Coordinates of C-alpha atoms and ligand atoms in Angstrom, one line a residue:
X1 CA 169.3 79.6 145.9
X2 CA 171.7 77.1 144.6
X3 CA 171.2 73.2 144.8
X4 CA 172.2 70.0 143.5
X5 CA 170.2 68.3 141.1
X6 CA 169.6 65.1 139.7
X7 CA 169.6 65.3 135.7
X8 CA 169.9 61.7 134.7
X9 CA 171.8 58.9 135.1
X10 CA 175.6 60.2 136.2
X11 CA 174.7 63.7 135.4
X12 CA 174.0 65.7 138.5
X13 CA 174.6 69.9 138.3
X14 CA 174.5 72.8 140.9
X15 CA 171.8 75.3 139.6
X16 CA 169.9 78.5 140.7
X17 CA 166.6 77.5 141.4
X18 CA 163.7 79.2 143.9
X19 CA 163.8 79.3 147.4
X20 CA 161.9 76.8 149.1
X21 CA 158.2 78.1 150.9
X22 CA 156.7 77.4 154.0
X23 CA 153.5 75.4 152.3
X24 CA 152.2 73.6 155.7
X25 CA 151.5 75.2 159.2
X26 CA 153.8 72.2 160.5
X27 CA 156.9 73.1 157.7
X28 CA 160.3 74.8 158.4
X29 CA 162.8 76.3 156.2
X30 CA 166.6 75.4 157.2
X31 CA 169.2 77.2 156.1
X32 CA 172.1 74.3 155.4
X33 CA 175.0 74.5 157.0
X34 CA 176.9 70.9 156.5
X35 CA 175.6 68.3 154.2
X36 CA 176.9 65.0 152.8
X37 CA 177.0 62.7 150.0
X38 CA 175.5 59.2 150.9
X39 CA 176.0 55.8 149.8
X40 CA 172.6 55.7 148.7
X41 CA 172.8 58.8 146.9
X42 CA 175.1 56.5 144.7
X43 CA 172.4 54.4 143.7
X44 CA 170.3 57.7 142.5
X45 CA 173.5 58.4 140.8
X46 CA 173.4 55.4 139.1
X47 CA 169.9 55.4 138.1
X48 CA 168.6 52.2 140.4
X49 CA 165.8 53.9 142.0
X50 CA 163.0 54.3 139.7
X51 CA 160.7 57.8 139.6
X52 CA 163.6 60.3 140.0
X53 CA 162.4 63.2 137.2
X54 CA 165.0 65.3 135.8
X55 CA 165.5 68.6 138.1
X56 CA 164.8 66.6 141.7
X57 CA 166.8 68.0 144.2
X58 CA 169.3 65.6 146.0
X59 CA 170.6 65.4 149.5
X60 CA 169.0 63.5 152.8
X61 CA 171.7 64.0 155.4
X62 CA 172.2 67.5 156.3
X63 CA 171.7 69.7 159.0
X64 CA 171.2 73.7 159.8
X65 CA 169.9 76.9 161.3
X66 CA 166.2 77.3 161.3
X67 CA 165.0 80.4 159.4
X68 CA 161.4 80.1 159.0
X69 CA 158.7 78.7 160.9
X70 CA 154.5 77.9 159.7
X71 CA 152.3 78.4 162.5
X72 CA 151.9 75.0 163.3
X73 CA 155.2 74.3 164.7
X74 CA 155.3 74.6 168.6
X75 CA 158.8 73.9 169.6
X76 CA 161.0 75.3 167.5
X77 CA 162.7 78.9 167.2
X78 CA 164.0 80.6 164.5
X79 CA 167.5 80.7 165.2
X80 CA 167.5 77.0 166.6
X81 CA 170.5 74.9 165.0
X82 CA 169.1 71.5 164.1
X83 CA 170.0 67.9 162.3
X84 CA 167.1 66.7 160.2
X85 CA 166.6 62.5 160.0
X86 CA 166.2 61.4 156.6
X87 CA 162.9 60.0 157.1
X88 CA 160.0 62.6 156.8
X89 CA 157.6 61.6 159.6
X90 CA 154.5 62.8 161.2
X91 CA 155.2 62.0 165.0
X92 CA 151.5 60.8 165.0
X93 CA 150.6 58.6 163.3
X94 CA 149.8 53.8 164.4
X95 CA 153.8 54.0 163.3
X96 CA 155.3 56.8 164.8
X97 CA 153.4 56.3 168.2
X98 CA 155.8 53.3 167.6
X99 CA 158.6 55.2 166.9
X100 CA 158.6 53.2 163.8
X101 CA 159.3 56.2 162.3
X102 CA 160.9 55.2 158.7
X103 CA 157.2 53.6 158.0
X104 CA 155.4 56.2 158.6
X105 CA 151.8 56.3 157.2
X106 CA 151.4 60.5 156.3
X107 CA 154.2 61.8 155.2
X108 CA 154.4 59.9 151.7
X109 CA 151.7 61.7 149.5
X110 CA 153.6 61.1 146.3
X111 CA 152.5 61.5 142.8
X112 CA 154.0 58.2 142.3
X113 CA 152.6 56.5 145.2
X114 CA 150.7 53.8 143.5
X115 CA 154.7 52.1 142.5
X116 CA 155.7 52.4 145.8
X117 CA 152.6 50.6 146.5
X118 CA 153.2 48.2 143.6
X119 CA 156.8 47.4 144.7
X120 CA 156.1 46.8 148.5
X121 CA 152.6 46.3 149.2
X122 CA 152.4 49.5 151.5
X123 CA 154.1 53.1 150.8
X124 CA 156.8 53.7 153.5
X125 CA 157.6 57.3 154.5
X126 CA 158.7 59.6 152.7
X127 CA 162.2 60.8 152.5
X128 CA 164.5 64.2 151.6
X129 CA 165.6 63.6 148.2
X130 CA 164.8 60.4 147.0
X131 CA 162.6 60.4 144.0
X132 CA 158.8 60.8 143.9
X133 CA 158.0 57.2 144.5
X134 CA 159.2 58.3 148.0
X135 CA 157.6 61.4 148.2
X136 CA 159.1 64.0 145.7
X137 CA 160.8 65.9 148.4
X138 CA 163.4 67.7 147.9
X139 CA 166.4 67.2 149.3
X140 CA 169.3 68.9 151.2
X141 CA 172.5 69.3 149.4
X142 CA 171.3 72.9 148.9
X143 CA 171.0 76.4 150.7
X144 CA 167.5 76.0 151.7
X145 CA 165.5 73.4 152.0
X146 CA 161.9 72.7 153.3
X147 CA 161.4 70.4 156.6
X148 CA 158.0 69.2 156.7
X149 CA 156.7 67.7 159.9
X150 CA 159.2 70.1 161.5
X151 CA 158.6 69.9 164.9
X152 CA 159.2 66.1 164.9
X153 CA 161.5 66.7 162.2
X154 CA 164.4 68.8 163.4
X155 CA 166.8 67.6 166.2
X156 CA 168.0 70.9 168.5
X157 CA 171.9 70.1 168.4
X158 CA 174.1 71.9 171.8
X159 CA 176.5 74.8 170.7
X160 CA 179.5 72.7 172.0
X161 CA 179.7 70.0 169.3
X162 CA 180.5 71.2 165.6
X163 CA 178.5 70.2 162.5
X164 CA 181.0 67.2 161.6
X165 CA 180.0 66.2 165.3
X166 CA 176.2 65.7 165.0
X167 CA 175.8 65.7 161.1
X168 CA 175.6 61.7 160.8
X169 CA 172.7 62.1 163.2
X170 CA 170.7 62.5 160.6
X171 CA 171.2 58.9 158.8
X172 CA 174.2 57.2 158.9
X173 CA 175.1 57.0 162.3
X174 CA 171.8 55.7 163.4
X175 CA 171.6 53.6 160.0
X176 CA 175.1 51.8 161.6
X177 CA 173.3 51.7 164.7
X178 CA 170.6 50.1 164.0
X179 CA 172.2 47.6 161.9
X180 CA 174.1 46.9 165.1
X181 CA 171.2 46.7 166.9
X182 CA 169.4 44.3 164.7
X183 CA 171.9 41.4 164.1
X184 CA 171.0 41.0 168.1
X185 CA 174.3 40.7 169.1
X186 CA 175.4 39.3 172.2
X187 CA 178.5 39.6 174.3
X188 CA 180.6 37.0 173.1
X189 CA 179.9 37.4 169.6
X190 CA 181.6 37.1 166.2
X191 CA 180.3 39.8 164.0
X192 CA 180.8 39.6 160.1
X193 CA 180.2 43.4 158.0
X194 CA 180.1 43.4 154.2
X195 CA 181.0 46.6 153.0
X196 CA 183.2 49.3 155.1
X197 CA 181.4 52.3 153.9
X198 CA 180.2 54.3 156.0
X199 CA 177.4 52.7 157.3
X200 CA 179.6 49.5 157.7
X201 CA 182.0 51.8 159.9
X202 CA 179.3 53.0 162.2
X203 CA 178.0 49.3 161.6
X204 CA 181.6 47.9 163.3
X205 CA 182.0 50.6 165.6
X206 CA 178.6 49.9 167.5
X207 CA 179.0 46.5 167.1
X208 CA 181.5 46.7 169.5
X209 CA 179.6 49.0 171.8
X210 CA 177.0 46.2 171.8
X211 CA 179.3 43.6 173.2
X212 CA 180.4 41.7 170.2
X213 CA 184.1 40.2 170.9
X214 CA 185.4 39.9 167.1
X215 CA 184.2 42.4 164.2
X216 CA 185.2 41.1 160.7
X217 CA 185.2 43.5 157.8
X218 CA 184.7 42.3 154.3
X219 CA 185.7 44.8 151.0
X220 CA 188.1 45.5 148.5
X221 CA 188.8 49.0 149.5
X222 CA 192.2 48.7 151.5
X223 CA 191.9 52.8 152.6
X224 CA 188.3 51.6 153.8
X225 CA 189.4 48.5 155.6
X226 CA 192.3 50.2 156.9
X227 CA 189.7 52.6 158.8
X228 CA 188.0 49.2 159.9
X229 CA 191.0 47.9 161.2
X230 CA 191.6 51.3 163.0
X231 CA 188.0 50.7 165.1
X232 CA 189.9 46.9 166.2
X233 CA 188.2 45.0 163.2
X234 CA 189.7 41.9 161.6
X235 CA 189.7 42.7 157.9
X236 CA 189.1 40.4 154.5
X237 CA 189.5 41.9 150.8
X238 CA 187.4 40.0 148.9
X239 CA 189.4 40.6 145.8
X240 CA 192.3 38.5 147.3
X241 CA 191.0 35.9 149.4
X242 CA 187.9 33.4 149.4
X243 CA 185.3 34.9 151.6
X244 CA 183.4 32.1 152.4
X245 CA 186.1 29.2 153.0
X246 CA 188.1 32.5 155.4
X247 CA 184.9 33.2 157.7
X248 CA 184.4 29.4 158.0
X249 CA 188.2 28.8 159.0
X250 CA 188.3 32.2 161.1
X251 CA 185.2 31.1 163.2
X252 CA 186.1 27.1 163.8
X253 CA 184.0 26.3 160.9
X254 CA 180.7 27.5 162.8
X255 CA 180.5 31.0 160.6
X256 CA 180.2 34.3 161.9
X257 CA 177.0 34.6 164.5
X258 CA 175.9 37.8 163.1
X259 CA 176.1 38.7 159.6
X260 CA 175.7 42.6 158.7
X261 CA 174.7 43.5 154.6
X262 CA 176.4 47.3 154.7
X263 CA 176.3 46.9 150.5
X264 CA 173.4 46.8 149.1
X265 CA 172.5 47.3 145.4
X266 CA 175.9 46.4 144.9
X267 CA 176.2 46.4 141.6
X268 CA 177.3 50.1 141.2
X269 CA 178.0 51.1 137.7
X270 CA 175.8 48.6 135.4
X271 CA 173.5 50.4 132.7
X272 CA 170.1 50.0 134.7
X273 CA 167.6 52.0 133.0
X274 CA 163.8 50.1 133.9
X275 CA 162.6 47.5 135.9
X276 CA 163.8 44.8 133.9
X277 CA 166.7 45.2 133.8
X278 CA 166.9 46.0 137.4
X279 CA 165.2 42.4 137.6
X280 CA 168.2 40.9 135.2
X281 CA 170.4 42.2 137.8
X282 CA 169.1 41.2 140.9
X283 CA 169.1 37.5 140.0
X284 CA 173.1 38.1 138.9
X285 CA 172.7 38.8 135.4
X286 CA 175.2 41.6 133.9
X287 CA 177.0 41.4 137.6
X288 CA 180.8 39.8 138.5
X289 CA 180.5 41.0 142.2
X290 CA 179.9 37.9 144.5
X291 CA 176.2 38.7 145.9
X292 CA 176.4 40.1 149.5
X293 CA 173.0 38.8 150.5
X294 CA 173.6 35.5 149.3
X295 CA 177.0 35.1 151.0
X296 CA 175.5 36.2 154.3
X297 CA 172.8 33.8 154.5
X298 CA 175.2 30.7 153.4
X299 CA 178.2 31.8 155.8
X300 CA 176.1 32.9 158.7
X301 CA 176.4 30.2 161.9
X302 CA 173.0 28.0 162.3
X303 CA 170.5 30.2 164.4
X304 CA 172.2 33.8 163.6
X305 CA 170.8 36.7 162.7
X306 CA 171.2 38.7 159.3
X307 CA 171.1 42.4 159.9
X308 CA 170.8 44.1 156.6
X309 CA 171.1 47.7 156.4
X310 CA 172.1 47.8 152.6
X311 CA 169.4 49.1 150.2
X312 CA 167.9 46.5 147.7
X313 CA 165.3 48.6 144.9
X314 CA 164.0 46.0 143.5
X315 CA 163.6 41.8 142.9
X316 CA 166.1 39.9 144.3
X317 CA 165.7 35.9 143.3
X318 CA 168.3 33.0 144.3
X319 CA 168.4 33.9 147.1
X320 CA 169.2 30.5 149.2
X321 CA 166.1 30.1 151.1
X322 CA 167.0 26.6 152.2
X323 CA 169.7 27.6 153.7
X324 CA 167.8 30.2 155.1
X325 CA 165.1 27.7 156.8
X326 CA 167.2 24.8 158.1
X327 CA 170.0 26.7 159.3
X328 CA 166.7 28.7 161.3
X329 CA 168.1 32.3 160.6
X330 CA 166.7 35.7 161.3
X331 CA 167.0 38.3 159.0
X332 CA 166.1 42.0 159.8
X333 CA 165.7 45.1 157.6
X334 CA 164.4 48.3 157.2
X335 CA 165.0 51.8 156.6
X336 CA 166.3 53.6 159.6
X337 CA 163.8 55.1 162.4
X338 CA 166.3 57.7 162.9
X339 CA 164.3 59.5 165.0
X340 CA 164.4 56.8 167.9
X341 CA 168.2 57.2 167.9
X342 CA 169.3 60.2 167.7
X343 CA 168.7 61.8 171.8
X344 CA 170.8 58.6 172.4
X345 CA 173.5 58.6 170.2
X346 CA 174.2 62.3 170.8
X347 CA 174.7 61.4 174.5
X348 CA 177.4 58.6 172.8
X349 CA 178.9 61.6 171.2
X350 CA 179.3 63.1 173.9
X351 CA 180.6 60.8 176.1
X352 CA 183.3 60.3 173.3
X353 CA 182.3 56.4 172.6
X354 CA 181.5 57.6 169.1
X355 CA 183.7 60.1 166.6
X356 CA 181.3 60.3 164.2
X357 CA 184.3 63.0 162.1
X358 CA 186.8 60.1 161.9
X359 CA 185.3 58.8 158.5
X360 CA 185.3 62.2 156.9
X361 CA 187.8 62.3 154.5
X362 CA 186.4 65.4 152.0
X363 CA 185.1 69.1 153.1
X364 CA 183.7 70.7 149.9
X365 CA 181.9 73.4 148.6
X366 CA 178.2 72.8 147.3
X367 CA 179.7 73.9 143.8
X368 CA 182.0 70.7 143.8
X369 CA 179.1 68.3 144.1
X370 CA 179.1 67.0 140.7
X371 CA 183.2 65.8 140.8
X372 CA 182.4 64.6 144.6
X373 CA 179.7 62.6 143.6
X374 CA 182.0 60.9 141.0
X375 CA 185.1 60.9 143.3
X376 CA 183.0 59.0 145.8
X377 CA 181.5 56.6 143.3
X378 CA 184.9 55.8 142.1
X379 CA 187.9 56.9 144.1
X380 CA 186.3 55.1 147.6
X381 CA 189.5 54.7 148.6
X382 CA 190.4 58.3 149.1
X383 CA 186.5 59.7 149.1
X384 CA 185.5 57.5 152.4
X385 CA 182.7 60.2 153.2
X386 CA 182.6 63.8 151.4
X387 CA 180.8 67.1 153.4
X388 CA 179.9 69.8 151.5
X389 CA 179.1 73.2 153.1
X390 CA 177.3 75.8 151.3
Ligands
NAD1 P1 179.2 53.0 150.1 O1 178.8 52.8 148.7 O2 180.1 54.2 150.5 O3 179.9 51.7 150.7 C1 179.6 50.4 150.2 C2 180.9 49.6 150.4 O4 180.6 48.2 150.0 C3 182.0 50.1 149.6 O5 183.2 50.4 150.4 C4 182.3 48.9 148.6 O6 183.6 48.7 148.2 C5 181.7 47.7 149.4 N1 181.4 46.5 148.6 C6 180.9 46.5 147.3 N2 180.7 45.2 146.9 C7 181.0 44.4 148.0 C8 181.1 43.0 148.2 N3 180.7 42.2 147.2 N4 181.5 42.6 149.4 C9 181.9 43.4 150.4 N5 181.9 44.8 150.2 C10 181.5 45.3 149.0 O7 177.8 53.1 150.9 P2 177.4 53.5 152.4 O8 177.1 54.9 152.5 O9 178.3 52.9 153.4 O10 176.0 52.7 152.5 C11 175.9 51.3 152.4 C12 174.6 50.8 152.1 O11 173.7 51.2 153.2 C13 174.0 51.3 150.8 O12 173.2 50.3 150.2 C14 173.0 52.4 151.3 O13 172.0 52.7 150.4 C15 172.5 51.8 152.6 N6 171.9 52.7 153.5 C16 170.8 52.3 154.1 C17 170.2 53.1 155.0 C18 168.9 52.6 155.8 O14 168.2 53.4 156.3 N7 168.7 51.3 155.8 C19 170.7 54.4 155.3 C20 171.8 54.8 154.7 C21 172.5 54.0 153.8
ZN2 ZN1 171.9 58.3 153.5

């Protein structure tokens, strides 16, 4: 089959390689039939996420058709059309029983455990195409690919709604969702997003859905804010204007009660090739961006909440942590437990509160991954979100 591989930093191809095997009773095979590029595929791209090996395929937002079952997997058919979450998880397990399903405890077996181990304390779960210190799985930008877990693993999708419907399912929507969800909104409220990506656009949309009053988007990409500005948000480009001094004037001097991180590893395109380096960065050295994080905790009103979807690899020092006590703020993180959200947000989709297709701007072929991957790296203006189908 043909998939899209990681080679090294910035160099990603589309080779023949063998189909993927059933290897567990509880596995399916999917045949892909929509999958996308992903902001945090950017920072593979970039090299930020250590233990990626040269041939690793990419890909953890895709969905398909089902065309291979083990023996251990009770309700699925072949046949069955199906979005897969981006977390690999068990169903079973202290964390799942919570549906704490990004942390779960069996599905990370990875040669590399011990630096996931190293870097966190505990391995979280394990995820489609995101180097071996999260698994070694590979990923979905591909014909085939291997769902372990399957039964908890694979979302049955209804025949009415297309792929660019329910794809998102599978991360970003939920990712946006959750974000939402964890700044604990309440109705009234002033919202702040850094980054209009799209995790920051499903970010702002829900935002809304969970009762906040003003959204205010923060970037430099105007095509990006312009789509923010579409779902009713207030917009700031950071190149132009003073972030800080415009939330504290927008908001009465107070700052924005909730304050959503949709960056991240901002610092796409610096030469980052080992954990030093990586450490250099995260305390600013080698970057020009303003740091997200940072702005977030300083602007935030006293007693808000921090919500921070973005993905951070690695250190991150100065951050303000006095600010952080005596204003008395909350901050909440995580990857995703996509699984918990996506019965509900189909039923959003369906009820039309959510167009999950507005933010594609790309349909592609798999063979034009390595130009998408750099078109959406550095052309975010025009590449908002690229889906490839093979
Ligand atoms: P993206 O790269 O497409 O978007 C990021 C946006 O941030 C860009 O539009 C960029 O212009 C903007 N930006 C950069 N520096 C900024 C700054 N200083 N201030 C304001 N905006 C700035 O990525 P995406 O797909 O939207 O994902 C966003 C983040 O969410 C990434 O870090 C990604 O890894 C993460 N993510 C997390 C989860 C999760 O489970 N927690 C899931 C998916 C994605
Ligand atoms: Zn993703």
């Amino acid at each position: 089959m043909r998939a899209v591989r990681w080679h090294g930093k910035k160099d990603v191809r589309v080779d023949n390689v063998p189909d993927p095997e059933i290897v567990n009773p509880r596995d399916a095979i999917i045949r892909v039939t929509s999958t996308a590029i992903c902001g945090s595929d950017l920072h593979l791209y970039d090299g930020m996420i250590p233990s990626m090996q040269a041939g690793d395929i990419l890909g953890h937002e895709f969905m398909g058709e089902v065309v291979a079952l083990g023996k251990g997997v009770t309700n699925l058919r072949i046949g069955d059309r199906v979005v897969v979450p981006f977390t690999i998880a068990c169903g079973q397990c202290f964390f799942c029983e919570k549906t704490l399903t990004s942390l779960c405890d069996n599905s990370n077996p990875a040669d590399n455990q011990d630096i996931a181990e190293a870097m966190m304390g505990h391995s979280p779960s394990g995820l489609f195409g995101y180097s071996h210190m999260l698994g070694g799985y590979a990923g979905g930008q591909a014909e085939l690919v291997r769902v372990p877990f399957a039964d908890t693993g694979c979302f049955k999708v209804p025949a009415h709604l297309t792929d660019d419907q329910v794809l998102f399912l599978s991360d970003i929507l939920p990712t946006g969702w959750m974000a939402a969800e964890n700044a604990e909104i309440e109705k009234g409220d002033t919202v702040a997003v850094w980054g209009a990506g799209p995790v920051g656009q499903f970010a702002i949309r829900s935002a809304f859905l969970l009762g906040a009053e003003r959204v205010i988007a923060i970037d430099h990409r105007p095509g990006r804010l312009a789509l923010a500005a579409e779902a009713g948000a207030e917009t700031i480009d950071f190149e132009d204007v003073d972030v800080m001094a415009a939330l504290a004037e927008t908001t009465g001097g107070n700052g924005p009660d909730r304050c959503i991180d949709a960056v991240g590893m901002e610092a796409h395109g610096l030469a980052i090739d080992n954990i030093q380096d990586r450490a250099k960065q995260a305390i600013g050295i080698g970057t020009d961006r303003p740091h997200v994080l940072r702005q977030a905790i300083v602007a935030c009103r006293k007693g808000g909440t921090i919500s921070m979807p973005g993905v951070y690899g690695g250190l991150l020092d100065n951050l303000p942590m006095g600010a952080f006590v005596n204003k008395g703020l909350t901050l909440k993180t995580g990857q995703t437990h996509v699984h918990r959200y996506m019965q509900p947000l189909l039923e959003r989709i369906e009820a039309g509160d959510i167009k999950p297709d507005v933010i594609i701007s790309h349909r592609l072929s798999l063979s034009e991954a390595p130009g998408a991957y750099d078109d959406f790296l550095n052309k975010q203006d025009e590449f908002t979100k690229v889906v490839m189908q093979p």
